[in-house]
Short mmCIF file of C-alpha atoms in Angstrom, two decimals:
data_model
loop_
_atom_site.label_atom_id
_atom_site.label_comp_id
_atom_site.label_asym_id
_atom_site.label_seq_id
_atom_site.Cartn_x
_atom_site.Cartn_y
_atom_site.Cartn_z
CA MET A 1231 86.38 178.44 134.45
CA PRO A 1232 86.94 175.61 131.03
CA LEU A 1233 87.97 178.39 129.04
CA ALA A 1234 91.13 179.35 131.36
CA VAL A 1235 92.54 176.44 131.87
CA LYS A 1236 92.81 175.11 128.49
CA PRO A 1237 94.48 178.06 127.21
CA SER A 1238 97.26 177.83 129.63
CA THR A 1239 97.61 173.98 129.62
CA SER A 1240 98.81 174.23 125.65
CA LEU A 1241 100.71 176.08 125.81
CA SER A 1242 102.69 174.57 128.58
CA LEU A 1243 102.41 171.37 126.64
CA ARG A 1244 104.18 173.79 122.76
CA GLN A 1245 106.43 174.93 125.63
CA ARG A 1246 107.51 171.77 126.38
CA GLN A 1247 108.23 170.39 122.96
CA ARG A 1248 109.98 173.10 121.64
CA LEU A 1249 112.69 172.44 124.57
CA SER A 1250 112.44 169.30 123.87
CA LEU A 1251 113.33 169.74 120.38
CA VAL A 1252 116.52 171.71 121.00
CA PRO A 1253 119.18 169.18 121.95
CA GLY A 1254 118.02 166.81 118.45
CA LEU A 1255 118.47 169.71 116.94
CA ARG A 1256 121.69 169.80 118.34
CA THR A 1257 123.11 166.96 117.62
CA GLY A 1258 122.57 167.34 113.84
CA LEU A 1259 123.36 170.59 113.55
CA MET A 1260 126.86 169.64 115.69
CA ILE A 1261 126.88 166.34 113.19
CA LEU A 1262 126.80 168.64 110.38
CA ARG A 1263 129.43 170.60 111.30
CA LEU A 1264 132.33 167.64 111.95
CA PRO A 1265 135.26 167.78 109.54
CA THR A 1266 135.79 163.75 109.20
CA LEU A 1267 138.61 162.09 111.07
CA ASP A 1268 136.61 163.89 114.36
CA LEU A 1269 133.02 162.89 113.59
CA ILE A 1270 134.42 158.93 113.31
CA ASP A 1271 135.96 159.38 116.58
CA THR A 1272 132.42 160.69 117.65
CA ILE A 1273 129.92 157.47 116.24
CA GLN A 1274 132.76 155.63 117.87
CA ALA A 1275 132.27 156.60 121.35
CA GLU A 1276 128.66 156.73 120.70
CA ALA A 1277 128.87 152.88 119.76
CA ALA A 1278 131.32 152.62 123.19
CA ASP A 1279 128.27 153.76 125.52
CA ASN A 1280 125.30 152.56 123.55
CA PRO A 1281 125.19 148.89 123.05
CA TYR A 1282 121.85 149.99 120.65
CA LEU A 1283 124.77 151.79 118.21
CA LEU A 1284 126.67 149.42 116.05
CA HIS A 1285 128.87 151.10 113.16
CA ASP A 1286 131.89 148.98 110.68
CA ASP A 1287 135.11 149.99 110.43
CA LEU A 1288 135.93 153.32 109.29
CA ARG A 1289 138.58 154.51 108.91
CA PRO A 1290 139.36 155.92 105.05
CA ARG A 1291 139.58 152.46 102.24
CA SER A 1292 142.25 154.04 99.48
CA ALA A 1293 145.01 153.25 97.63
CA ALA A 1294 146.56 156.13 98.05
CA LEU A 1295 146.15 156.48 101.34
CA ALA A 1296 146.37 152.58 102.39
CA GLY A 1297 149.44 151.49 104.60
CA SER A 1298 151.56 152.01 106.92
CA ALA A 1299 151.98 155.70 105.85
CA TYR A 1300 148.32 155.98 106.97
CA ASP A 1301 148.49 154.17 109.98
CA ALA A 1302 152.22 156.94 110.80
CA ALA A 1303 149.19 159.91 109.58
CA LEU A 1304 146.70 159.18 111.34
CA GLU A 1305 149.55 158.38 114.69
CA THR A 1306 150.62 161.99 113.92
CA ALA A 1307 147.73 164.14 113.98
CA VAL A 1308 145.81 162.33 116.66
CA ALA A 1309 146.76 165.24 118.74
CA VAL A 1310 144.95 167.69 116.56
CA ARG A 1311 141.97 168.50 117.99
CA SER A 1312 139.34 171.17 115.62
CA LEU A 1313 138.35 174.64 117.12
CA VAL A 1314 134.79 173.49 117.88
CA ALA A 1315 136.01 170.92 119.92
CA ASP A 1316 138.43 173.26 121.43
CA LEU A 1317 136.08 175.98 122.08
CA HIS A 1318 133.30 173.65 123.73
CA SER A 1319 136.27 172.53 125.67
CA GLN A 1320 136.56 176.16 127.22
CA ILE A 1321 133.19 176.93 126.93
CA GLY A 1322 132.49 173.46 129.12
CA ALA A 1323 135.35 174.88 132.03
CA MET A 1324 132.80 178.09 132.64
CA THR A 1325 130.47 178.82 135.08
CA LEU A 1326 127.35 179.38 132.96
CA PRO A 1327 124.08 178.75 133.65
CA VAL A 1328 122.87 175.56 131.49
CA GLN A 1329 120.54 177.42 128.57
CA VAL A 1330 123.91 179.62 128.13
CA ARG A 1331 125.67 177.11 127.80
CA ALA A 1332 124.14 175.25 125.46
CA VAL A 1333 123.69 178.21 122.77
CA ALA A 1334 127.57 179.06 123.58
CA GLU A 1335 128.06 175.88 122.35
CA TYR A 1336 125.41 176.30 120.06
CA LEU A 1337 127.51 178.96 118.33
CA ALA A 1338 130.83 177.95 118.66
CA GLY A 1339 129.29 174.93 115.64
CA ASP A 1340 128.10 178.55 113.63
CA LEU A 1341 131.58 179.53 113.17
CA ARG A 1342 133.65 179.93 109.94
CA GLU A 1343 136.41 178.44 109.52
CA ASP A 1344 138.38 182.17 109.89
CA GLY A 1345 136.40 181.98 113.21
CA TYR A 1346 133.78 185.08 112.73
CA LEU A 1347 130.32 184.28 113.44
CA ASP A 1348 128.00 185.06 109.91
CA THR A 1349 124.40 184.26 111.48
CA PRO A 1350 123.20 187.41 113.05
CA LEU A 1351 121.85 186.71 116.28
CA PRO A 1352 118.30 187.99 115.12
CA VAL A 1353 117.69 185.69 112.72
CA LEU A 1354 119.40 182.93 115.33
CA ALA A 1355 116.79 183.87 117.45
CA ALA A 1356 113.78 183.78 115.02
CA THR A 1357 115.38 180.20 113.64
CA LEU A 1358 115.57 179.00 117.10
CA GLY A 1359 112.81 180.17 118.75
CA LEU A 1360 115.27 181.71 121.36
CA PRO A 1361 114.74 184.84 123.42
CA LEU A 1362 118.09 187.07 122.07
CA PRO A 1363 119.19 188.35 125.75
CA LEU A 1364 119.77 184.45 125.86
CA LEU A 1365 121.95 184.76 122.83
CA GLN A 1366 123.47 187.46 123.63
CA ALA A 1367 125.01 185.74 127.01
CA GLY A 1368 125.86 182.42 124.96
CA LEU A 1369 127.51 185.00 121.98
CA GLN A 1370 129.28 186.57 125.20
CA ALA A 1371 130.88 183.56 127.12
CA LEU A 1372 131.73 182.53 123.24
CA GLN A 1373 133.87 185.29 122.12
CA SER A 1374 135.74 185.06 126.08
CA CYS A 1375 137.12 182.48 124.69
CA ASP A 1376 140.47 181.56 122.98
CA PRO A 1377 142.31 182.92 120.15
CA ALA A 1378 140.60 186.84 121.04
CA GLY A 1379 138.24 187.69 118.55
CA ILE A 1380 136.87 184.16 117.98
CA GLY A 1381 133.14 185.04 117.36
CA ALA A 1382 133.49 188.33 115.85
CA ARG A 1383 130.35 189.53 113.57
CA ASN A 1384 132.67 191.86 111.46
CA LEU A 1385 136.62 193.46 111.46
CA SER A 1386 136.19 196.09 114.04
CA GLU A 1387 134.51 193.15 116.55
CA CYS A 1388 137.35 191.04 115.38
CA LEU A 1389 139.86 193.92 116.58
CA LYS A 1390 138.28 195.51 119.04
CA LEU A 1391 137.66 191.93 120.96
CA GLN A 1392 142.11 191.90 121.05
CA LEU A 1393 142.58 195.20 122.20
CA ILE A 1394 141.14 194.25 124.94
CA ASP A 1395 142.09 190.78 125.42
CA ARG A 1396 145.57 193.32 125.43
CA GLY A 1397 144.78 194.79 128.47
CA GLN A 1398 142.46 197.42 126.67
CA ASP A 1399 139.39 198.97 128.50
CA PRO A 1400 136.08 197.67 126.70
CA GLU A 1401 135.29 201.43 126.42
CA LEU A 1402 138.43 202.77 124.84
CA ALA A 1403 139.04 199.35 122.73
CA GLY A 1404 135.70 200.96 120.56
CA ARG A 1405 137.43 204.33 120.93
CA ILE A 1406 141.08 203.32 119.05
CA ILE A 1407 139.60 201.21 116.76
CA ALA A 1408 136.97 203.93 115.00
CA HIS A 1409 139.95 206.20 114.92
CA LEU A 1410 141.57 203.46 113.07
CA ASP A 1411 141.77 205.53 110.20
CA LEU A 1412 144.04 207.77 111.90
CA PHE A 1413 146.77 205.32 113.74
CA ALA A 1414 147.04 204.14 110.12
CA VAL A 1415 148.47 207.43 108.67
CA GLU A 1416 150.11 208.57 112.23
CA ASN A 1417 147.56 211.85 112.40
CA TRP A 1418 148.97 212.36 116.17
CA ARG A 1419 147.79 215.54 116.97
CA ALA A 1420 144.80 214.42 116.18
CA LEU A 1421 144.40 211.39 118.08
CA ARG A 1422 145.73 213.49 121.04
CA GLN A 1423 142.27 215.13 120.26
CA GLU A 1424 140.44 212.19 120.53
CA LEU A 1425 141.43 209.98 122.36
CA ALA A 1426 142.99 212.64 125.58
CA MET A 1427 146.24 210.24 124.74
CA GLU A 1428 149.72 211.46 124.74
CA ARG A 1429 151.87 210.84 121.71
CA PRO A 1430 154.38 208.07 123.91
CA GLU A 1431 150.81 205.79 124.98
CA LEU A 1432 149.49 206.45 121.56
CA GLU A 1433 152.39 204.83 119.19
CA ARG A 1434 152.13 202.19 121.92
CA ILE A 1435 149.12 201.36 121.11
CA ALA A 1436 149.66 201.34 117.41
CA ALA A 1437 152.14 199.15 117.98
CA LEU A 1438 149.34 196.64 120.05
CA ILE A 1439 147.05 197.56 116.24
CA ARG A 1440 150.66 195.96 114.04
CA ASP A 1441 150.31 193.25 116.11
CA LEU A 1442 146.59 192.49 115.08
CA THR A 1443 145.21 189.90 113.11
CA PRO A 1444 141.58 190.64 111.09
CA HIS A 1445 140.47 187.24 111.58
CA PRO A 1446 140.87 185.51 114.61
CA VAL A 1447 141.60 181.90 112.94
CA SER A 1448 144.37 181.08 110.64
CA ALA A 1449 143.13 177.87 109.33
CA PRO A 1450 146.45 175.86 107.76
CA ALA A 1451 145.71 172.80 106.09
CA THR A 1452 144.52 170.05 109.00
CA PRO A 1453 145.79 167.05 108.80
CA ASP A 1454 142.08 165.52 108.90
CA ALA A 1455 141.02 167.76 105.61
CA ILE A 1456 144.60 166.02 103.59
CA LEU A 1457 143.83 162.73 104.47
CA THR A 1458 140.16 162.28 103.85
CA PRO A 1459 138.41 164.61 101.69
CA ASP A 1460 134.79 165.10 102.60
CA LEU A 1461 133.62 164.87 98.63
CA VAL A 1462 134.87 163.52 95.88
CA LEU A 1463 134.70 165.10 91.96
CA ASP A 1464 135.23 163.06 89.07
CA LYS A 1465 134.38 162.52 85.43
CA ASP A 1466 131.52 159.81 84.16
CA GLY A 1467 130.91 157.87 81.64
CA THR A 1468 129.97 160.90 79.67
CA GLY A 1469 132.61 163.51 80.62
CA ALA A 1470 129.72 165.16 82.93
CA LEU A 1471 131.23 166.12 86.29
CA ARG A 1472 130.17 163.56 88.95
CA VAL A 1473 130.49 164.08 92.75
CA ARG A 1474 130.20 161.55 95.72
CA LEU A 1475 131.16 161.31 99.40
CA GLY A 1476 134.72 160.32 100.37
CA LEU A 1477 133.06 158.35 103.43
CA ALA A 1478 129.17 157.30 103.30
CA LEU A 1479 129.70 156.96 107.27
CA ALA A 1480 125.78 156.80 106.77
CA ASN A 1481 126.20 153.32 105.19
CA HIS A 1482 128.53 151.84 107.95
CA VAL A 1483 126.50 152.69 111.43
CA ARG A 1484 123.41 151.00 112.12
CA LEU A 1485 120.34 149.73 114.71
CA ASN A 1486 121.66 146.54 116.61
CA THR A 1487 118.66 145.28 115.63
CA THR A 1488 119.54 141.78 117.40
CA LEU A 1489 119.29 143.73 120.89
CA LEU A 1490 116.01 145.96 119.46
CA ARG A 1491 114.17 143.17 119.29
CA ALA A 1492 115.32 141.21 123.39
CA SER A 1493 114.99 144.93 125.31
CA THR A 1494 111.79 146.39 127.26
CA HIS A 1495 110.95 149.81 125.78
CA GLY A 1496 109.16 150.44 128.69
CA ALA A 1497 113.32 151.73 130.65
CA ASP A 1498 113.98 154.64 130.56
CA PHE A 1499 117.80 153.30 130.15
CA ALA A 1500 116.93 151.45 126.57
CA ALA A 1501 114.63 154.63 125.67
CA ASP A 1502 117.13 157.07 125.72
CA ARG A 1503 120.11 155.05 124.10
CA LEU A 1504 117.45 153.68 121.21
CA ALA A 1505 116.47 157.55 120.78
CA ARG A 1506 120.38 158.89 120.56
CA ALA A 1507 121.55 155.89 118.89
CA GLU A 1508 118.38 156.60 115.96
CA ALA A 1509 119.19 160.11 116.40
CA MET A 1510 123.00 159.40 115.34
CA ILE A 1511 121.69 157.31 111.98
CA GLU A 1512 119.20 160.07 110.99
CA ALA A 1513 121.87 162.69 111.32
CA LEU A 1514 124.40 161.42 109.35
CA ARG A 1515 122.00 160.49 106.44
CA PHE A 1516 121.19 163.85 106.95
CA ARG A 1517 125.31 165.48 106.46
CA GLY A 1518 125.42 162.96 103.94
CA GLU A 1519 122.66 164.39 101.74
CA THR A 1520 123.40 167.92 102.72
CA LEU A 1521 126.95 167.57 101.57
CA LEU A 1522 126.08 165.96 98.11
CA ARG A 1523 123.44 168.64 97.20
CA ILE A 1524 126.25 171.10 98.24
CA GLY A 1525 128.65 169.27 96.00
CA ARG A 1526 126.78 169.16 93.05
CA LEU A 1527 125.84 172.80 93.03
CA ILE A 1528 129.24 173.13 93.18
CA ALA A 1529 130.22 171.87 90.21
CA GLU A 1530 127.67 173.43 88.22
CA ARG A 1531 128.03 177.00 89.70
CA GLN A 1532 131.64 176.27 88.61
CA HIS A 1533 132.62 174.21 86.07
CA ARG A 1534 135.09 177.00 84.59
CA PHE A 1535 137.37 176.96 87.74
CA PHE A 1536 137.29 173.38 87.40
CA ALA A 1537 138.05 173.60 83.73
CA HIS A 1538 140.14 176.38 83.55
CA GLY A 1539 142.21 177.37 87.39
CA PRO A 1540 140.86 180.34 90.02
CA ASP A 1541 140.94 183.40 87.64
CA HIS A 1542 137.51 181.90 86.55
CA LEU A 1543 135.83 181.18 90.13
CA ALA A 1544 132.23 182.90 89.88
CA PRO A 1545 130.87 184.41 92.37
CA LEU A 1546 128.93 182.80 95.12
CA SER A 1547 127.86 182.89 97.84
CA ARG A 1548 126.76 180.99 101.42
CA ALA A 1549 123.21 182.77 101.02
CA MET A 1550 123.22 182.29 97.44
CA LEU A 1551 123.87 178.82 97.52
CA ALA A 1552 121.37 179.11 100.99
CA ALA A 1553 118.25 180.49 98.39
CA GLU A 1554 119.04 178.43 95.68
CA LEU A 1555 118.88 174.50 98.11
CA GLY A 1556 115.52 176.26 100.44
CA ILE A 1557 117.75 175.66 103.40
CA HIS A 1558 119.23 178.01 106.02
CA ALA A 1559 122.52 180.03 105.03
CA SER A 1560 124.02 178.79 108.32
CA THR A 1561 123.44 175.57 107.46
CA VAL A 1562 125.17 175.75 104.75
CA GLY A 1563 128.37 177.51 106.76
CA ARG A 1564 128.50 174.21 109.21
CA ALA A 1565 128.62 172.12 106.39
CA VAL A 1566 131.35 173.02 104.14
CA ALA A 1567 133.36 174.34 107.50
CA SER A 1568 135.94 172.29 107.65
CA LYS A 1569 135.19 170.18 104.38
CA SER A 1570 137.28 169.70 101.27
CA LEU A 1571 136.81 168.71 97.75
CA GLU A 1572 139.20 165.59 95.88
CA VAL A 1573 139.82 167.24 92.29
CA ARG A 1574 142.19 164.89 90.16
CA GLY A 1575 143.54 163.89 93.17
CA GLN A 1576 143.92 167.77 94.81
CA LEU A 1577 142.60 168.48 97.21
CA TYR A 1578 140.65 172.08 97.85
CA PRO A 1579 138.56 173.27 101.01
CA LEU A 1580 134.95 173.58 100.21
CA SER A 1581 135.13 177.17 101.41
CA LEU A 1582 137.61 178.51 98.77
CA PHE A 1583 134.32 178.10 96.27
CA PHE A 1584 132.53 180.72 97.93
CA SER A 1585 133.29 184.33 97.20
CA THR A 1586 132.02 187.87 97.41
CA PRO A 1587 130.51 189.44 94.02
CA LEU A 1588 131.71 192.55 93.02
CA PRO A 1589 130.31 194.18 90.56
CA ALA A 1590 131.62 193.94 87.10
CA ASP A 1591 130.60 195.77 83.53
CA GLY A 1592 127.86 195.08 82.23
CA ASP A 1593 124.67 193.12 84.16
CA GLY A 1594 128.20 190.55 85.57
CA SER A 1595 129.64 190.28 88.15
CA VAL A 1596 133.56 188.69 89.35
CA ALA A 1597 134.58 186.68 92.36
CA ALA A 1598 135.99 188.56 95.18
CA PHE A 1599 138.99 185.88 95.37
CA VAL A 1600 139.74 186.33 91.71
CA VAL A 1601 140.25 190.20 92.68
CA GLN A 1602 142.27 189.33 95.13
CA ARG A 1603 144.32 187.35 93.18
CA ARG A 1604 144.62 190.70 91.03
CA ILE A 1605 145.46 192.84 93.06
CA ALA A 1606 147.96 190.05 94.61
CA TRP A 1607 149.88 190.07 90.65
CA MET A 1608 150.06 194.27 90.24
CA ILE A 1609 151.83 194.22 93.97
CA GLU A 1610 154.26 191.25 92.64
CA GLN A 1611 154.72 192.72 89.20
CA GLU A 1612 155.67 196.11 90.64
CA PRO A 1613 158.63 198.75 90.36
CA PRO A 1614 160.55 197.92 93.13
CA SER A 1615 161.42 201.53 92.97
CA ALA A 1616 157.61 202.75 92.75
CA PRO A 1617 155.29 200.58 94.54
CA LEU A 1618 151.83 201.05 93.26
CA SER A 1619 149.04 203.15 95.49
CA ASP A 1620 145.62 201.04 96.66
CA ASP A 1621 144.16 204.02 94.15
CA ALA A 1622 146.13 203.45 91.42
CA ILE A 1623 145.59 199.86 92.13
CA CYS A 1624 141.95 200.67 92.69
CA HIS A 1625 141.56 202.99 88.80
CA ALA A 1626 143.75 199.82 87.05
CA LEU A 1627 141.76 197.08 88.66
CA ARG A 1628 137.67 199.74 87.32
CA ALA A 1629 139.94 200.09 84.14
CA THR A 1630 139.29 195.61 83.43
CA GLY A 1631 135.69 196.38 84.20
CA VAL A 1632 135.51 195.50 87.88
CA ASP A 1633 133.69 197.82 90.38
CA ILE A 1634 135.92 198.65 92.96
CA ALA A 1635 136.25 201.27 95.71
CA ARG A 1636 139.97 202.25 97.01
CA ARG A 1637 139.31 201.12 100.46
CA THR A 1638 138.14 197.76 99.15
CA VAL A 1639 141.50 197.92 97.31
CA ALA A 1640 143.13 197.80 101.53
CA LYS A 1641 140.70 195.34 102.91
CA TYR A 1642 141.97 192.96 100.35
CA ARG A 1643 145.78 193.70 100.84
CA GLY A 1644 145.45 194.13 104.41
CA CYS A 1645 143.00 190.13 104.51
CA MET A 1646 145.99 189.34 102.11
CA ARG A 1647 148.76 190.87 105.07
CA ILE A 1648 150.51 193.14 101.98
CA PRO A 1649 151.90 196.22 103.75
CA SER A 1650 150.57 199.09 102.37
CA SER A 1651 152.57 201.12 99.18
CA PHE A 1652 154.81 203.51 101.60
CA ALA A 1653 155.31 200.73 103.89
CA ARG A 1654 156.70 198.33 101.05
CA ARG A 1655 158.60 201.31 99.72
CA ARG A 1656 159.76 201.68 102.67
CA ARG A 1657 160.58 198.18 103.34
CA LYS A 1658 162.80 197.82 99.74
CA ALA A 1659 164.81 200.96 100.87
CA ALA A 1660 166.46 199.34 103.68
CA GLN A 1661 167.04 195.81 101.77
CA ARG A 1662 169.06 198.47 99.48
CA LEU A 1663 170.91 200.15 102.04
CA ARG A 1664 171.56 197.40 104.40
CA PRO A 1665 174.32 196.03 102.60
CA ALA A 1666 175.87 199.59 102.45
CA LEU A 1667 176.09 199.69 106.53
CA PRO A 1668 179.20 198.88 107.73
CA ALA A 1669 179.03 195.99 110.44
CA SER A 1670 178.74 197.62 114.03
CA GLY A 1671 176.81 199.54 112.63
CA GLY A 1672 173.40 201.16 111.71
CA PHE A 1673 170.66 203.41 111.18
CA PRO A 1674 171.56 207.10 111.69
CA HIS A 1675 169.74 208.67 114.39
CA ASP A 1676 167.23 211.82 114.02
#
């Protein structure tokens, strides 16, 4: 009989331990994900509610940012909320089970800066020790937020979510996305057979598709990134590259030791607040150490970029960097999100330094970012009367040693919002004809 009771007790203790770790894990990863100004607001809000937490003046101090210009910029930036804060606000307004809400908020912090979710749900389930259906429910809640397409795991899902947001039935939206190639060439006959729709409805859907975006979130430079570089790269006395924190917040936050000596630790309030203060300080240390490790490896791997410019960006993925540092790829994603690196007074988003490798001549590889720059340059230099097709660009790149497929060229061109060669030719023809049209006239009807 005792043997039957003992395993049950042990299982119950392990379950309680796992659940008790989730809030601490969420807090640490939330701190890692936040950009500097949002993090300062979070620290100040916690200190206002927690007498065990003390902090110095956390505003960044530098010659470039000091004085009234910095204060004016802060006043301008005060209304700007980060993507994660906005998503948390939307999730908080939903009627969700507590665990589903916690998972949705966690996934919001795991997004890339463009709104995609890179880490597969089975991997997250294994990492967090949570059931896959719970993660799927959390993702469904996240994907119901604005902007449409948020939380997509690939381009097809991103476009499908946008179509659903525009009123399309989910099942039909999936079928539409499966036949994007037919919409691209306006093959109305084949589309009529595949989707059982008449041409006017198909043309309406084609117009919807043209308004879709390949990224759920456009990522302009934010006031936070402009004002407060998270990392600074300069040279030491020997000329070697050196990386340091733009603002070492962990050095300016501490426990209230006077209150700690006088407090009664048995009270629930005191124990809770003390645990929160300690967790905040530990999370700030972890954030700073993680950013420094990532920044130093970026400086090592991308030294040619810093010496010679963007065309020398080396292939480096988050997974590659994570493997070298011995941390999870999602941790790298949270650490670099909305963070910037200052180099000689110029700011670069950390996400810039991660680019998928493409095969090149021999055993080498080239960064997808560099290839995209080449594609953009080739299109910029093309003759107006003879725009380069994706196939021609593909052959030109292969001639330089880049092993790339035509569909990859089309994908990169689309991501850069560059129209097809047919659309570019038609647009340039219209521009040539427009001055010759009568003032009250227009293009003749067929």
